[in-house]
mmCIF file of C-alpha atoms in Angstrom:
data_model
loop_
_atom_site.group_PDB
_atom_site.id
_atom_site.type_symbol
_atom_site.label_atom_id
_atom_site.label_comp_id
_atom_site.label_asym_id
_atom_site.label_seq_id
_atom_site.Cartn_x
_atom_site.Cartn_y
_atom_site.Cartn_z
ATOM 1 C CA UNK A 1 96.782 89.186 103.848
ATOM 2 C CA UNK A 2 98.333 91.000 100.743
ATOM 3 C CA UNK A 3 101.574 91.573 102.714
ATOM 4 C CA UNK A 4 102.783 90.670 106.248
ATOM 5 C CA UNK A 5 101.546 94.065 107.312
ATOM 6 C CA UNK A 6 98.322 94.347 105.436
ATOM 7 C CA UNK A 7 95.547 92.293 106.563
ATOM 8 C CA UNK A 8 92.603 93.163 104.260
ATOM 9 C CA UNK A 9 88.976 91.785 104.280
ATOM 10 C CA UNK A 10 88.890 88.210 103.042
ATOM 11 C CA UNK A 11 86.514 89.133 100.166
ATOM 12 C CA UNK A 12 89.169 91.336 98.655
ATOM 13 C CA UNK A 13 91.095 89.053 96.443
ATOM 14 C CA UNK A 14 92.701 91.594 94.061
ATOM 15 C CA UNK A 15 95.075 94.530 94.852
ATOM 16 C CA UNK A 16 95.501 97.023 92.244
ATOM 17 C CA UNK A 17 98.082 99.559 92.497
ATOM 18 C CA UNK A 18 97.548 102.769 90.615
ATOM 19 C CA UNK A 19 100.239 105.133 89.299
ATOM 20 C CA UNK A 20 103.140 103.152 90.231
ATOM 21 C CA UNK A 21 105.370 100.783 88.460
ATOM 22 C CA UNK A 22 107.910 98.041 89.350
ATOM 23 C CA UNK A 23 111.121 99.400 90.386
ATOM 24 C CA UNK A 24 113.761 98.089 88.189
ATOM 25 C CA UNK A 25 116.694 98.983 90.334
ATOM 26 C CA UNK A 26 115.630 97.149 93.346
ATOM 27 C CA UNK A 27 118.071 94.757 94.940
ATOM 28 C CA UNK A 28 117.005 91.220 96.249
ATOM 29 C CA UNK A 29 117.687 92.361 99.677
ATOM 30 C CA UNK A 30 115.250 95.312 99.498
ATOM 31 C CA UNK A 31 112.607 93.102 97.985
ATOM 32 C CA UNK A 32 112.972 90.570 100.734
ATOM 33 C CA UNK A 33 112.620 93.325 103.444
ATOM 34 C CA UNK A 34 109.466 94.731 101.588
ATOM 35 C CA UNK A 35 107.904 91.298 101.161
ATOM 36 C CA UNK A 36 106.758 92.001 97.554
ATOM 37 C CA UNK A 37 107.978 93.626 94.554
ATOM 38 C CA UNK A 38 109.226 97.101 95.001
ATOM 39 C CA UNK A 39 107.273 99.818 93.326
ATOM 40 C CA UNK A 40 108.079 103.499 92.354
ATOM 41 C CA UNK A 41 105.474 106.180 91.865
ATOM 42 C CA UNK A 42 104.794 107.348 88.412
ATOM 43 C CA UNK A 43 105.660 110.903 87.833
ATOM 44 C CA UNK A 44 103.126 113.469 88.668
ATOM 45 C CA UNK A 45 101.425 115.296 85.604
ATOM 46 C CA UNK A 46 103.118 118.566 84.576
ATOM 47 C CA UNK A 47 99.684 120.254 84.863
ATOM 48 C CA UNK A 48 97.689 119.377 88.000
ATOM 49 C CA UNK A 49 95.156 122.278 87.666
ATOM 50 C CA UNK A 50 94.333 124.148 84.650
ATOM 51 C CA UNK A 51 93.789 127.328 86.536
ATOM 52 C CA UNK A 52 95.139 127.001 89.967
ATOM 53 C CA UNK A 53 98.722 125.430 89.208
ATOM 54 C CA UNK A 54 100.387 128.440 90.701
ATOM 55 C CA UNK A 55 98.151 128.605 93.871
ATOM 56 C CA UNK A 56 98.876 124.916 94.412
ATOM 57 C CA UNK A 57 102.727 125.540 94.082
ATOM 58 C CA UNK A 58 102.408 128.376 96.635
ATOM 59 C CA UNK A 59 100.441 126.123 99.001
ATOM 60 C CA UNK A 60 103.202 123.502 98.849
ATOM 61 C CA UNK A 61 105.927 126.200 99.468
ATOM 62 C CA UNK A 62 104.060 127.438 102.544
ATOM 63 C CA UNK A 63 103.394 123.928 103.862
ATOM 64 C CA UNK A 64 107.203 123.349 103.460
ATOM 65 C CA UNK A 65 107.940 126.188 105.444
ATOM 66 C CA UNK A 66 105.578 125.204 108.199
ATOM 67 C CA UNK A 67 102.978 127.861 107.367
ATOM 68 C CA UNK A 68 100.148 125.299 107.405
ATOM 69 C CA UNK A 69 97.196 127.829 107.595
ATOM 70 C CA UNK A 70 98.599 129.934 104.902
ATOM 71 C CA UNK A 71 98.991 126.677 102.852
ATOM 72 C CA UNK A 72 95.253 125.944 103.239
ATOM 73 C CA UNK A 73 94.136 129.470 102.611
ATOM 74 C CA UNK A 74 95.702 129.562 99.411
ATOM 75 C CA UNK A 75 93.728 126.822 98.024
ATOM 76 C CA UNK A 76 90.162 128.133 98.999
ATOM 77 C CA UNK A 77 89.324 129.594 95.775
ATOM 78 C CA UNK A 78 90.651 126.758 93.836
ATOM 79 C CA UNK A 79 88.511 124.185 95.635
ATOM 80 C CA UNK A 80 85.454 126.359 95.113
ATOM 81 C CA UNK A 81 85.843 125.958 91.406
ATOM 82 C CA UNK A 82 87.591 122.575 91.014
ATOM 83 C CA UNK A 83 85.895 120.633 93.609
ATOM 84 C CA UNK A 84 86.856 117.160 92.381
ATOM 85 C CA UNK A 85 90.514 117.923 91.550
ATOM 86 C CA UNK A 86 92.503 115.258 93.711
ATOM 87 C CA UNK A 87 95.779 117.307 93.821
ATOM 88 C CA UNK A 88 93.884 120.396 95.458
ATOM 89 C CA UNK A 89 92.026 118.171 97.725
ATOM 90 C CA UNK A 90 95.179 116.283 98.774
ATOM 91 C CA UNK A 91 97.210 119.387 99.438
ATOM 92 C CA UNK A 92 94.163 121.149 101.130
ATOM 93 C CA UNK A 93 93.683 118.142 103.455
ATOM 94 C CA UNK A 94 97.215 117.596 104.578
ATOM 95 C CA UNK A 95 97.460 121.514 105.336
ATOM 96 C CA UNK A 96 94.480 121.173 107.476
ATOM 97 C CA UNK A 97 95.643 118.024 109.116
ATOM 98 C CA UNK A 98 98.889 119.789 110.170
ATOM 99 C CA UNK A 99 97.303 122.533 111.959
ATOM 100 C CA UNK A 100 96.338 122.141 115.674
ATOM 101 C CA UNK A 101 92.890 123.932 115.398
ATOM 102 C CA UNK A 102 91.692 122.889 111.910
ATOM 103 C CA UNK A 103 92.728 119.329 111.872
ATOM 104 C CA UNK A 104 89.228 117.972 112.463
ATOM 105 C CA UNK A 105 88.147 119.757 109.246
ATOM 106 C CA UNK A 106 90.591 117.730 107.295
ATOM 107 C CA UNK A 107 88.414 114.630 107.840
ATOM 108 C CA UNK A 108 85.798 115.327 105.457
ATOM 109 C CA UNK A 109 88.276 116.606 102.697
ATOM 110 C CA UNK A 110 90.257 113.133 103.247
ATOM 111 C CA UNK A 111 86.981 111.232 102.914
ATOM 112 C CA UNK A 112 85.981 113.079 99.635
ATOM 113 C CA UNK A 113 89.348 112.587 98.202
ATOM 114 C CA UNK A 114 89.619 108.672 99.061
ATOM 115 C CA UNK A 115 86.178 108.046 97.791
ATOM 116 C CA UNK A 116 86.974 109.772 94.543
ATOM 117 C CA UNK A 117 89.992 107.790 93.969
ATOM 118 C CA UNK A 118 88.331 104.517 95.059
ATOM 119 C CA UNK A 119 85.620 105.184 92.417
ATOM 120 C CA UNK A 120 88.230 106.308 89.647
ATOM 121 C CA UNK A 121 90.581 103.338 90.339
ATOM 122 C CA UNK A 122 87.967 100.675 90.353
ATOM 123 C CA UNK A 123 87.524 99.749 94.123
ATOM 124 C CA UNK A 124 84.748 97.378 94.823
ATOM 125 C CA UNK A 125 83.679 94.434 97.052
ATOM 126 C CA UNK A 126 86.518 92.250 95.728
ATOM 127 C CA UNK A 127 89.185 94.730 94.650
ATOM 128 C CA UNK A 128 91.345 96.886 96.982
ATOM 129 C CA UNK A 129 93.146 99.865 95.485
ATOM 130 C CA UNK A 130 96.191 101.943 96.330
ATOM 131 C CA UNK A 131 96.924 105.128 94.559
ATOM 132 C CA UNK A 132 100.494 105.873 95.028
ATOM 133 C CA UNK A 133 100.198 109.732 94.167
ATOM 134 C CA UNK A 134 98.219 110.079 97.436
ATOM 135 C CA UNK A 135 99.506 107.231 99.639
ATOM 136 C CA UNK A 136 99.829 109.647 102.739
ATOM 137 C CA UNK A 137 96.207 110.250 102.587
ATOM 138 C CA UNK A 138 95.087 106.579 103.458
ATOM 139 C CA UNK A 139 97.369 106.942 106.629
ATOM 140 C CA UNK A 140 95.857 110.158 107.686
ATOM 141 C CA UNK A 141 92.175 109.291 106.956
ATOM 142 C CA UNK A 142 92.821 106.142 108.916
ATOM 143 C CA UNK A 143 94.034 108.095 111.996
ATOM 144 C CA UNK A 144 91.056 110.515 111.686
ATOM 145 C CA UNK A 145 88.589 107.520 111.483
ATOM 146 C CA UNK A 146 90.044 105.933 114.727
ATOM 147 C CA UNK A 147 89.340 109.468 116.406
ATOM 148 C CA UNK A 148 85.822 108.964 115.189
ATOM 149 C CA UNK A 149 85.709 105.142 116.315
ATOM 150 C CA UNK A 150 85.350 104.101 112.836
ATOM 151 C CA UNK A 151 87.517 101.135 113.432
ATOM 152 C CA UNK A 152 86.803 99.084 110.445
ATOM 153 C CA UNK A 153 87.425 101.749 107.843
ATOM 154 C CA UNK A 154 90.437 102.976 109.904
ATOM 155 C CA UNK A 155 92.037 99.493 109.840
ATOM 156 C CA UNK A 156 91.245 99.185 106.091
ATOM 157 C CA UNK A 157 92.957 102.372 105.273
ATOM 158 C CA UNK A 158 95.941 102.096 107.431
ATOM 159 C CA UNK A 159 96.445 98.567 105.967
ATOM 160 C CA UNK A 160 96.260 99.961 102.521
ATOM 161 C CA UNK A 161 98.822 102.682 103.545
ATOM 162 C CA UNK A 162 101.232 99.957 105.008
ATOM 163 C CA UNK A 163 100.901 97.822 101.745
ATOM 164 C CA UNK A 164 101.851 100.728 99.643
ATOM 165 C CA UNK A 165 104.560 101.978 101.829
ATOM 166 C CA UNK A 166 106.251 98.446 102.230
ATOM 167 C CA UNK A 167 106.266 98.268 98.411
ATOM 168 C CA UNK A 168 108.225 101.527 98.404
ATOM 169 C CA UNK A 169 110.673 100.352 101.050
ATOM 170 C CA UNK A 170 109.716 103.382 103.097
ATOM 171 C CA UNK A 171 108.905 101.725 106.337
ATOM 172 C CA UNK A 172 112.497 100.728 106.974
ATOM 173 C CA UNK A 173 113.474 104.553 106.587
ATOM 174 C CA UNK A 174 110.705 105.669 109.022
ATOM 175 C CA UNK A 175 110.662 103.189 111.797
ATOM 176 C CA UNK A 176 108.600 105.386 114.173
ATOM 177 C CA UNK A 177 105.933 105.699 111.558
ATOM 178 C CA UNK A 178 105.866 101.871 111.257
ATOM 179 C CA UNK A 179 105.711 101.208 114.830
ATOM 180 C CA UNK A 180 102.874 103.673 115.236
ATOM 181 C CA UNK A 181 100.949 102.155 112.253
ATOM 182 C CA UNK A 182 101.332 98.519 113.637
ATOM 183 C CA UNK A 183 100.245 99.848 117.019
ATOM 184 C CA UNK A 184 97.201 101.502 115.660
ATOM 185 C CA UNK A 185 96.081 98.337 113.891
ATOM 186 C CA UNK A 186 96.640 96.309 117.134
ATOM 187 C CA UNK A 187 94.053 98.832 118.674
ATOM 188 C CA UNK A 188 91.564 98.706 115.815
ATOM 189 C CA UNK A 189 91.400 95.089 115.897
ATOM 190 C CA UNK A 190 90.936 94.957 119.613
ATOM 191 C CA UNK A 191 88.095 97.493 119.228
ATOM 192 C CA UNK A 192 86.627 95.233 116.443
ATOM 193 C CA UNK A 193 86.717 92.161 118.706
ATOM 194 C CA UNK A 194 88.872 90.343 116.537
ATOM 195 C CA UNK A 195 91.468 88.860 119.057
ATOM 196 C CA UNK A 196 93.539 86.717 116.818
ATOM 197 C CA UNK A 197 94.324 89.602 114.289
ATOM 198 C CA UNK A 198 94.941 91.920 117.383
ATOM 199 C CA UNK A 199 97.373 89.393 118.694
ATOM 200 C CA UNK A 200 98.970 89.182 115.197
ATOM 201 C CA UNK A 201 99.516 92.826 114.936
ATOM 202 C CA UNK A 202 100.628 93.215 118.608
ATOM 203 C CA UNK A 203 102.973 90.356 118.271
ATOM 204 C CA UNK A 204 104.385 91.810 115.032
ATOM 205 C CA UNK A 205 104.823 95.142 116.722
ATOM 206 C CA UNK A 206 106.833 93.685 119.614
ATOM 207 C CA UNK A 207 108.902 91.617 117.141
ATOM 208 C CA UNK A 208 110.196 94.693 115.574
ATOM 209 C CA UNK A 209 109.823 97.191 118.595
ATOM 210 C CA UNK A 210 110.171 95.042 121.726
ATOM 211 C CA UNK A 211 109.966 98.040 124.074
ATOM 212 C CA UNK A 212 106.591 99.118 122.842
ATOM 213 C CA UNK A 213 104.068 99.513 125.678
ATOM 214 C CA UNK A 214 101.234 100.614 123.564
ATOM 215 C CA UNK A 215 100.285 97.011 122.208
ATOM 216 C CA UNK A 216 101.071 95.358 125.524
ATOM 217 C CA UNK A 217 97.975 97.034 127.089
ATOM 218 C CA UNK A 218 95.710 95.521 124.435
ATOM 219 C CA UNK A 219 97.506 92.146 124.369
ATOM 220 C CA UNK A 220 97.160 91.804 128.149
ATOM 221 C CA UNK A 221 93.335 92.069 127.795
ATOM 222 C CA UNK A 222 92.881 89.365 125.153
ATOM 223 C CA UNK A 223 91.536 85.644 125.812
ATOM 224 C CA UNK A 224 94.057 82.909 125.501
ATOM 225 C CA UNK A 225 94.779 81.937 121.886
ATOM 226 C CA UNK A 226 92.483 79.477 120.292
ATOM 227 C CA UNK A 227 93.567 76.007 120.559
ATOM 228 C CA UNK A 228 94.127 74.025 117.274
ATOM 229 C CA UNK A 229 91.906 71.091 117.151
ATOM 230 C CA UNK A 230 93.791 68.087 116.063
ATOM 231 C CA UNK A 231 91.928 65.559 113.839
ATOM 232 C CA UNK A 232 91.979 61.966 114.724
ATOM 233 C CA UNK A 233 93.583 59.717 112.035
#
């Protein structure tokens, strides 16, 4: 457990935060809410594509205006030539994700992006990494993995998103997103047959969102909590 919200595999004993620095202006109250040191993303590089910078800017502008298909189309040529550019992949994936028809296409793109980030940032069996430039990608890939019933990878990526979002103090500003993420982790661990972790996330959801019905359905199906065996003196 790296934060109160991020239950990561027990073999992951190190969490590396890429493209982020401690926030020197964080108050003690903010740090207490986040449960760890508050971070701030490093500035994005001025040049994010040697050739397709203008197309990337146009795609972002179209996305901001709700023109999601247009936003995706503007990056087609760029991705054909810069297939590993993380900024192009990220913007293309989020544009696809925001459309009603093409959302499933974003799954492959997000997978490609996260695999590339994990490789470049040093992810391995004992190290978990979070790249703050692309924090949103962990959340969206996690939701798409849930659609594919990939419960383990989904739980891991949503937990990485929560760990990063908590250290940015974003979760207090977006309570609906926080509630949804906790609820999804409750479901993931129910599907993974991990009743105690499922109970943990369900209970945590109800602690902050007592009217939530989503997690109550899973909690009702759990076996009784495991009794703690007392050792004789």
